[in-house]
Tab-separated table of C-alpha atoms and ligand atoms in Angstrom:
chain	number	residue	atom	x	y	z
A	339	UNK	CA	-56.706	-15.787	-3.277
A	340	UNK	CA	-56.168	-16.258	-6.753
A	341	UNK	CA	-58.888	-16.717	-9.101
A	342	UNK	CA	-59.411	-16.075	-13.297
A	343	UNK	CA	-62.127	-13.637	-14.582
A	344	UNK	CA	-63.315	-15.743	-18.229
A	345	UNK	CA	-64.062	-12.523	-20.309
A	346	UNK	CA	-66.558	-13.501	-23.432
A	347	UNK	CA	-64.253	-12.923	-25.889
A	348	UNK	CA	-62.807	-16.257	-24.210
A	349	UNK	CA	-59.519	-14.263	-22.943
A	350	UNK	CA	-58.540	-15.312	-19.046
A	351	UNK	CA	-57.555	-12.775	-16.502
A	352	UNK	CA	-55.820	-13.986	-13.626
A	353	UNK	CA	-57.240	-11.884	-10.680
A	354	UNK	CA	-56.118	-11.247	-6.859
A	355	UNK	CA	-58.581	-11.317	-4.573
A	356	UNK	CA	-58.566	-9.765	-1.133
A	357	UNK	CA	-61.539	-9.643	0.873
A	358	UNK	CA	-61.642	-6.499	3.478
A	359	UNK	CA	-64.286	-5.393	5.863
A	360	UNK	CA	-65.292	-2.607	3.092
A	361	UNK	CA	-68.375	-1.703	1.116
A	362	UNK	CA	-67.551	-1.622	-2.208
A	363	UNK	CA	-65.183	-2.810	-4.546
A	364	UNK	CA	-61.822	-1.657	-5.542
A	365	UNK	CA	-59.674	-2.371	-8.170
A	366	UNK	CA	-56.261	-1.670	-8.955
A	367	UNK	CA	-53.575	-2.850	-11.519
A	368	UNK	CA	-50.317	-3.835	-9.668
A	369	UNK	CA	-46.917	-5.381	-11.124
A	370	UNK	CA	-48.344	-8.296	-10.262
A	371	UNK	CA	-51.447	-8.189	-12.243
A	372	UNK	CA	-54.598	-7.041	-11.295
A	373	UNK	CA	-55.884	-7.030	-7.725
A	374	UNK	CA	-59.396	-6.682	-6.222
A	375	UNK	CA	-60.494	-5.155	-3.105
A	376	UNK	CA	-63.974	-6.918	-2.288
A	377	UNK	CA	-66.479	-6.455	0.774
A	378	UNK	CA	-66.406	-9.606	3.008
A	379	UNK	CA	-70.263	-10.636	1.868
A	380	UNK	CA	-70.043	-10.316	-1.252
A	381	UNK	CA	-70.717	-13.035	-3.451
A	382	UNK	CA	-68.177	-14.457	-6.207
A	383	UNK	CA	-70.581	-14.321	-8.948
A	384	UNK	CA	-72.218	-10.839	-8.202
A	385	UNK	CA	-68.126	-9.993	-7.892
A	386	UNK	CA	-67.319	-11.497	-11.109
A	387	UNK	CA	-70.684	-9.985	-13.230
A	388	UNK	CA	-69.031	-6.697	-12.040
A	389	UNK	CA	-65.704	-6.975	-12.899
A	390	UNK	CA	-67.015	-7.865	-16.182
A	391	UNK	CA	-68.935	-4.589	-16.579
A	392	UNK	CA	-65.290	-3.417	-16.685
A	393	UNK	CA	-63.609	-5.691	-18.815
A	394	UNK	CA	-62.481	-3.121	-20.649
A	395	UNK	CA	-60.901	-0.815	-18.630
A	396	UNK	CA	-59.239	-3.885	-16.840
A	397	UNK	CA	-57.799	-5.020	-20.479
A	398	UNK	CA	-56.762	-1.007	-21.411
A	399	UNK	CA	-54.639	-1.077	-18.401
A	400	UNK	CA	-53.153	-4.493	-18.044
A	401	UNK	CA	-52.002	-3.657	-21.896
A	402	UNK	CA	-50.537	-0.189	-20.937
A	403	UNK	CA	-48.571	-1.916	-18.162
A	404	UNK	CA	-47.482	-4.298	-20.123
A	405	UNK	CA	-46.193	-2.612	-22.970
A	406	UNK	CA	-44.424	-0.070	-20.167
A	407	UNK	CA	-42.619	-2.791	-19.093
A	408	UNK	CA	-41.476	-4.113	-22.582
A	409	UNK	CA	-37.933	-2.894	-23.426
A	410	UNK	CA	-37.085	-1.409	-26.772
A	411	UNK	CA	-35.718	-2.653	-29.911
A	412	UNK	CA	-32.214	-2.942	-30.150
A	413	UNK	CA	-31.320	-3.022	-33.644
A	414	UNK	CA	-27.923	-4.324	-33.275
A	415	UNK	CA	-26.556	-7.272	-35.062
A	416	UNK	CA	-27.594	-10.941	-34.173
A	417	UNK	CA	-31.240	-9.256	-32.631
A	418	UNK	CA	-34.097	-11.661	-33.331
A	419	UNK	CA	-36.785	-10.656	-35.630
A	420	UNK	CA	-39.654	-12.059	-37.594
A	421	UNK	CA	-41.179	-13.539	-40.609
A	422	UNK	CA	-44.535	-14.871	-40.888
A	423	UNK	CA	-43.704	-16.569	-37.266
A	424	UNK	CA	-40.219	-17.910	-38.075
A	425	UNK	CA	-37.285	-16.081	-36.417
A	426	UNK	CA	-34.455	-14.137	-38.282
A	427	UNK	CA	-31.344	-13.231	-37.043
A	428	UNK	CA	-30.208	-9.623	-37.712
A	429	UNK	CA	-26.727	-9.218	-39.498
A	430	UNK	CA	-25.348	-6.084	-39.912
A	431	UNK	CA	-22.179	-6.117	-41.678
A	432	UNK	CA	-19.874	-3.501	-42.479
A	433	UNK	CA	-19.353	-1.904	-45.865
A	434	UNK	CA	-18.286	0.635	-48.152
A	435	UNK	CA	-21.760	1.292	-49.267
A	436	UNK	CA	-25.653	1.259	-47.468
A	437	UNK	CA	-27.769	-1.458	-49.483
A	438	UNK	CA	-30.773	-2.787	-48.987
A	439	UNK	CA	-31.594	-5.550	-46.428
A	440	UNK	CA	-31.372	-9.157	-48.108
A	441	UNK	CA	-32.702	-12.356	-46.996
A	442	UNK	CA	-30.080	-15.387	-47.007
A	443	UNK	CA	-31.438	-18.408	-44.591
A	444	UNK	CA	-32.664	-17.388	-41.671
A	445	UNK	CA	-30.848	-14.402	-41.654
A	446	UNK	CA	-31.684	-11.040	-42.630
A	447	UNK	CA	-28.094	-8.973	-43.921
A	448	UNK	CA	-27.906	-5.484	-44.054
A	449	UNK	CA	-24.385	-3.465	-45.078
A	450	UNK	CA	-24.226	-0.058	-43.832
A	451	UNK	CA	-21.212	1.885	-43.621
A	452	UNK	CA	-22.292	2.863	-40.018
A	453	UNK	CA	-23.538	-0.237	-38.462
A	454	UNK	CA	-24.377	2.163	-35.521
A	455	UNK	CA	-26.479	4.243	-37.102
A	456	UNK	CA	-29.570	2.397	-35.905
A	457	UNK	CA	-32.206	4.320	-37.037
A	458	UNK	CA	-31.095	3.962	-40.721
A	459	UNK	CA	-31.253	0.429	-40.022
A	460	UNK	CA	-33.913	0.176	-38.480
A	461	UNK	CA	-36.209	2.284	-41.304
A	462	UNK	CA	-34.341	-0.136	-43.779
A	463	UNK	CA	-35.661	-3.211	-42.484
A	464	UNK	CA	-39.420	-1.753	-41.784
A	465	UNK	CA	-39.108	-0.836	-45.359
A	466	UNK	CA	-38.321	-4.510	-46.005
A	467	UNK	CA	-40.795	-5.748	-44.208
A	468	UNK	CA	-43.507	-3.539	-45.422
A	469	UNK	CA	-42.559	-4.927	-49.271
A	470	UNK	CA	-42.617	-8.530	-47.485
A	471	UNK	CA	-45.744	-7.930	-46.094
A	472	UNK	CA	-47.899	-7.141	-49.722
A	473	UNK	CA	-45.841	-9.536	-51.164
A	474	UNK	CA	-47.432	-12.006	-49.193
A	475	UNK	CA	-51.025	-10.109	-48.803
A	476	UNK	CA	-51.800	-10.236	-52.531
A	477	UNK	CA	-51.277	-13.660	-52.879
A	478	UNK	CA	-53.217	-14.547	-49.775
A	479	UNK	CA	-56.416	-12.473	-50.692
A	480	UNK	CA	-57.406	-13.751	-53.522
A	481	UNK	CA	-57.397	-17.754	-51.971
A	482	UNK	CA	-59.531	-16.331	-49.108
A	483	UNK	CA	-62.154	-14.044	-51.032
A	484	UNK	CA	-62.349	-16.854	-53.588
A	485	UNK	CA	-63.465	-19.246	-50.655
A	486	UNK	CA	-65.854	-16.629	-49.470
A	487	UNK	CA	-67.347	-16.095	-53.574
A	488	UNK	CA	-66.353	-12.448	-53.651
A	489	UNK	CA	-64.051	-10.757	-56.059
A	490	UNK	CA	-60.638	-9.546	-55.154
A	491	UNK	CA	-60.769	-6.479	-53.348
A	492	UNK	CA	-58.389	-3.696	-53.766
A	493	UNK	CA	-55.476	-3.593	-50.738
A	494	UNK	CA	-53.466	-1.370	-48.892
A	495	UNK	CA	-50.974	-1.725	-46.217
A	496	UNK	CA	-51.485	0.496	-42.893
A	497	UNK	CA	-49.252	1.823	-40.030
A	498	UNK	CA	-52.617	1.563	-37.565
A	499	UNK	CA	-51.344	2.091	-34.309
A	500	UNK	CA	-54.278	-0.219	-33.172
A	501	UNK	CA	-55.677	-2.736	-35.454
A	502	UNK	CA	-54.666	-5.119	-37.834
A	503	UNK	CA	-57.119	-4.422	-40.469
A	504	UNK	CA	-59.960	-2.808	-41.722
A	505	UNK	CA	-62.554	-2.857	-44.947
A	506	UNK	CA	-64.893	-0.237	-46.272
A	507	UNK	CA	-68.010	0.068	-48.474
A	508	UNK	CA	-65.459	0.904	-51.728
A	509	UNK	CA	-64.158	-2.324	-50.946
A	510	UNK	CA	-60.750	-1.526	-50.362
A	511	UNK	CA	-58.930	-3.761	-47.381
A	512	UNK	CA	-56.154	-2.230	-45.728
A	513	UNK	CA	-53.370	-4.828	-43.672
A	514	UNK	CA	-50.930	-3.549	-41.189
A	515	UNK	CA	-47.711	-4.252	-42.466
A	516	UNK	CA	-46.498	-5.486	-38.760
A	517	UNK	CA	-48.575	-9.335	-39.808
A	518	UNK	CA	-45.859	-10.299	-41.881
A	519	UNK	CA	-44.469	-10.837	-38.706
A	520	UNK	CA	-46.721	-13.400	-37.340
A	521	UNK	CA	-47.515	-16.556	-38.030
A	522	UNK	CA	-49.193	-17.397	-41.138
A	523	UNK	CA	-52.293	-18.437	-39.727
A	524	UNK	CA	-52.981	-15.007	-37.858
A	525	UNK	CA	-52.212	-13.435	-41.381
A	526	UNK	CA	-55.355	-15.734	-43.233
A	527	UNK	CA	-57.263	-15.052	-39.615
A	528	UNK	CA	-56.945	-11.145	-40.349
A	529	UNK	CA	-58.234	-11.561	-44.007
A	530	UNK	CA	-60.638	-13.349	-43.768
A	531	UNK	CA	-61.955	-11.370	-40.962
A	532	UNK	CA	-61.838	-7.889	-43.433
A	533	UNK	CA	-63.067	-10.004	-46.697
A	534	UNK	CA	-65.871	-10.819	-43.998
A	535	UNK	CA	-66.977	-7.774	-43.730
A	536	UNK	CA	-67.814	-7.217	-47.472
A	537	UNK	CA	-70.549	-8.945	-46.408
A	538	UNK	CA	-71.837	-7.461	-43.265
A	539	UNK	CA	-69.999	-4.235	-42.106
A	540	UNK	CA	-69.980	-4.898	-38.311
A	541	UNK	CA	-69.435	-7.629	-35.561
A	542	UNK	CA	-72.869	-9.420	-35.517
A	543	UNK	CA	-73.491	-12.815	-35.270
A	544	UNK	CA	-73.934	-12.709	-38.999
A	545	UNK	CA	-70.266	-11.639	-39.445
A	546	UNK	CA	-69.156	-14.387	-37.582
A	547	UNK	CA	-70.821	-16.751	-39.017
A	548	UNK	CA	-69.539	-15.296	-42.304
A	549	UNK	CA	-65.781	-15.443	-41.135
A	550	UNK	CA	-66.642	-18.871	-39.698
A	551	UNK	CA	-67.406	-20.139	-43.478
A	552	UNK	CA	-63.627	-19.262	-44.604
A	553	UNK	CA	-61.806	-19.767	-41.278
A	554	UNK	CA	-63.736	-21.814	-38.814
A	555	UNK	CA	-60.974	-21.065	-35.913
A	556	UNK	CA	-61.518	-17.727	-35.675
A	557	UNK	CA	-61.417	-18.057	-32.023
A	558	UNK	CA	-58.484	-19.217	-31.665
A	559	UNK	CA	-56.968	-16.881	-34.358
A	560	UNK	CA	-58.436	-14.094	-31.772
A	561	UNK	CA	-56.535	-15.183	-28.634
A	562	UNK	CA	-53.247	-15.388	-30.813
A	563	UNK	CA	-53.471	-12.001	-32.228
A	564	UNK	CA	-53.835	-11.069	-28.536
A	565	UNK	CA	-50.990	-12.957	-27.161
A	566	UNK	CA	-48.554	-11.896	-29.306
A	567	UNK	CA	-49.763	-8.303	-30.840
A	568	UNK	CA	-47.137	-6.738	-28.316
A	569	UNK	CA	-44.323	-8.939	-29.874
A	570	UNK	CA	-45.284	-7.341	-33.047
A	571	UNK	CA	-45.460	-3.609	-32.719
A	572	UNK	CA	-41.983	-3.761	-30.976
A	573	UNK	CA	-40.489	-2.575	-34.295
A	574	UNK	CA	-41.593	0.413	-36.286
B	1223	LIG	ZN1	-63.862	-6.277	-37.880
């Protein structure tokens, strides 16, 4: 049977249930998603507080298996990349000289003299990004700390492997560079969330009532940033 576990963060996890003359309850994550072994008497809501106890675990791994499954990059010419949600064509044309990448439309040209050489192109265009990226971050923070009443705060892009942002007592905000990529919405979402914690420097209810006051779908901002956060570490 198929059921969905509602984790509190509002995230659904579809869930395969198979009920087995057993005494206690396995779990295991399978191609097909996650599957639980349950005893035959046990009931669905005593099932479902425990598989919550190990929400986390059950994200962790779902994630991993995801992300083995997600191909590489190919940086070769007509790939599909992205600005602030909008997709760009890679163009990769063929010159005497290497120059940097340049935006024209919806397309994003680079001339190389080795249109093979794929990691040159490929730190070219994350270089590109990255001076997208606080291009667009300074002009957003300003907007969003001036909604929240608090001065500009100094920022910094990061390469975090794990999070988007993050904001300490010196009031310095760091943004990975990798938002540019998204849509502009998750970009405010992600600001507002660090500018919130020049307020209160944790994940209370007080901090999200604070980011509530400057972006009242925070929620929904969340589940996003979730859904697509593989999409945007695929480069770099
Ligand atoms: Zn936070």
């Amino acid at each position: 049977m198929q059921y969905m576990l509602a984790l509190p963060n509002g995230e659904q996890i579809p869930y395969h249930l198979e009920r087995r003359a057993r005494r206690t309850i396995g779990m295991k994550i399978t191609a097909n998603g996650l599957v639980v072994h349950a005893p035959l008497r046990i009931r669905q809501s005593e099932l479902e507080t425990l598989l919550l106890s190990k929400a986390r675990w059950i994200s962790t791994k779902l994630q991993a298996r995801q992300s083995a499954s997600i191909p590489e990059f190919q940086w070769h010419d007509g790939a599909t990349l992205h600005l602030l949600g909008q997709p760009l064509t890679l163009r990769i044309i063929q010159a005497t000289r290497n120059s940097s990448p340049e935006l024209a439309g919806r397309e994003l040209r680079i001339a190389t003299t080795d249109p093979h050489d794929h990691g040159l192109i490929a730190h070219k265009v994350i270089q590109w990004f990255k001076k997208e990226a606080r291009l667009d971050f300074i002009r957003r923070l300003p907007i969003l700390a001036a909604r929240l009443g608090e001065p500009t705060p100094s920022l910094f892009l990061s390469n975090a492997r794990t999070r988007w942002g993050s904001c300490n007592s010196r009031r310095e905000v760091r943004l990975n560079w990798r938002l540019i990529q998204a849509d502009p919405s998750l970009v405010n979402y992600v600001i507002a969330h660090e500018l919130a914690h020049l307020r209160e420097m944790n994940h209370s209810a007080k901090f999200w009532a604070v980011v509530a006051s400057i972006y009242p779908e925070y929620r929904q901002a969340e589940r996003d940033l979730k859904a697509c956060s593989q999409q945007l570490y695929l480069i770099g």
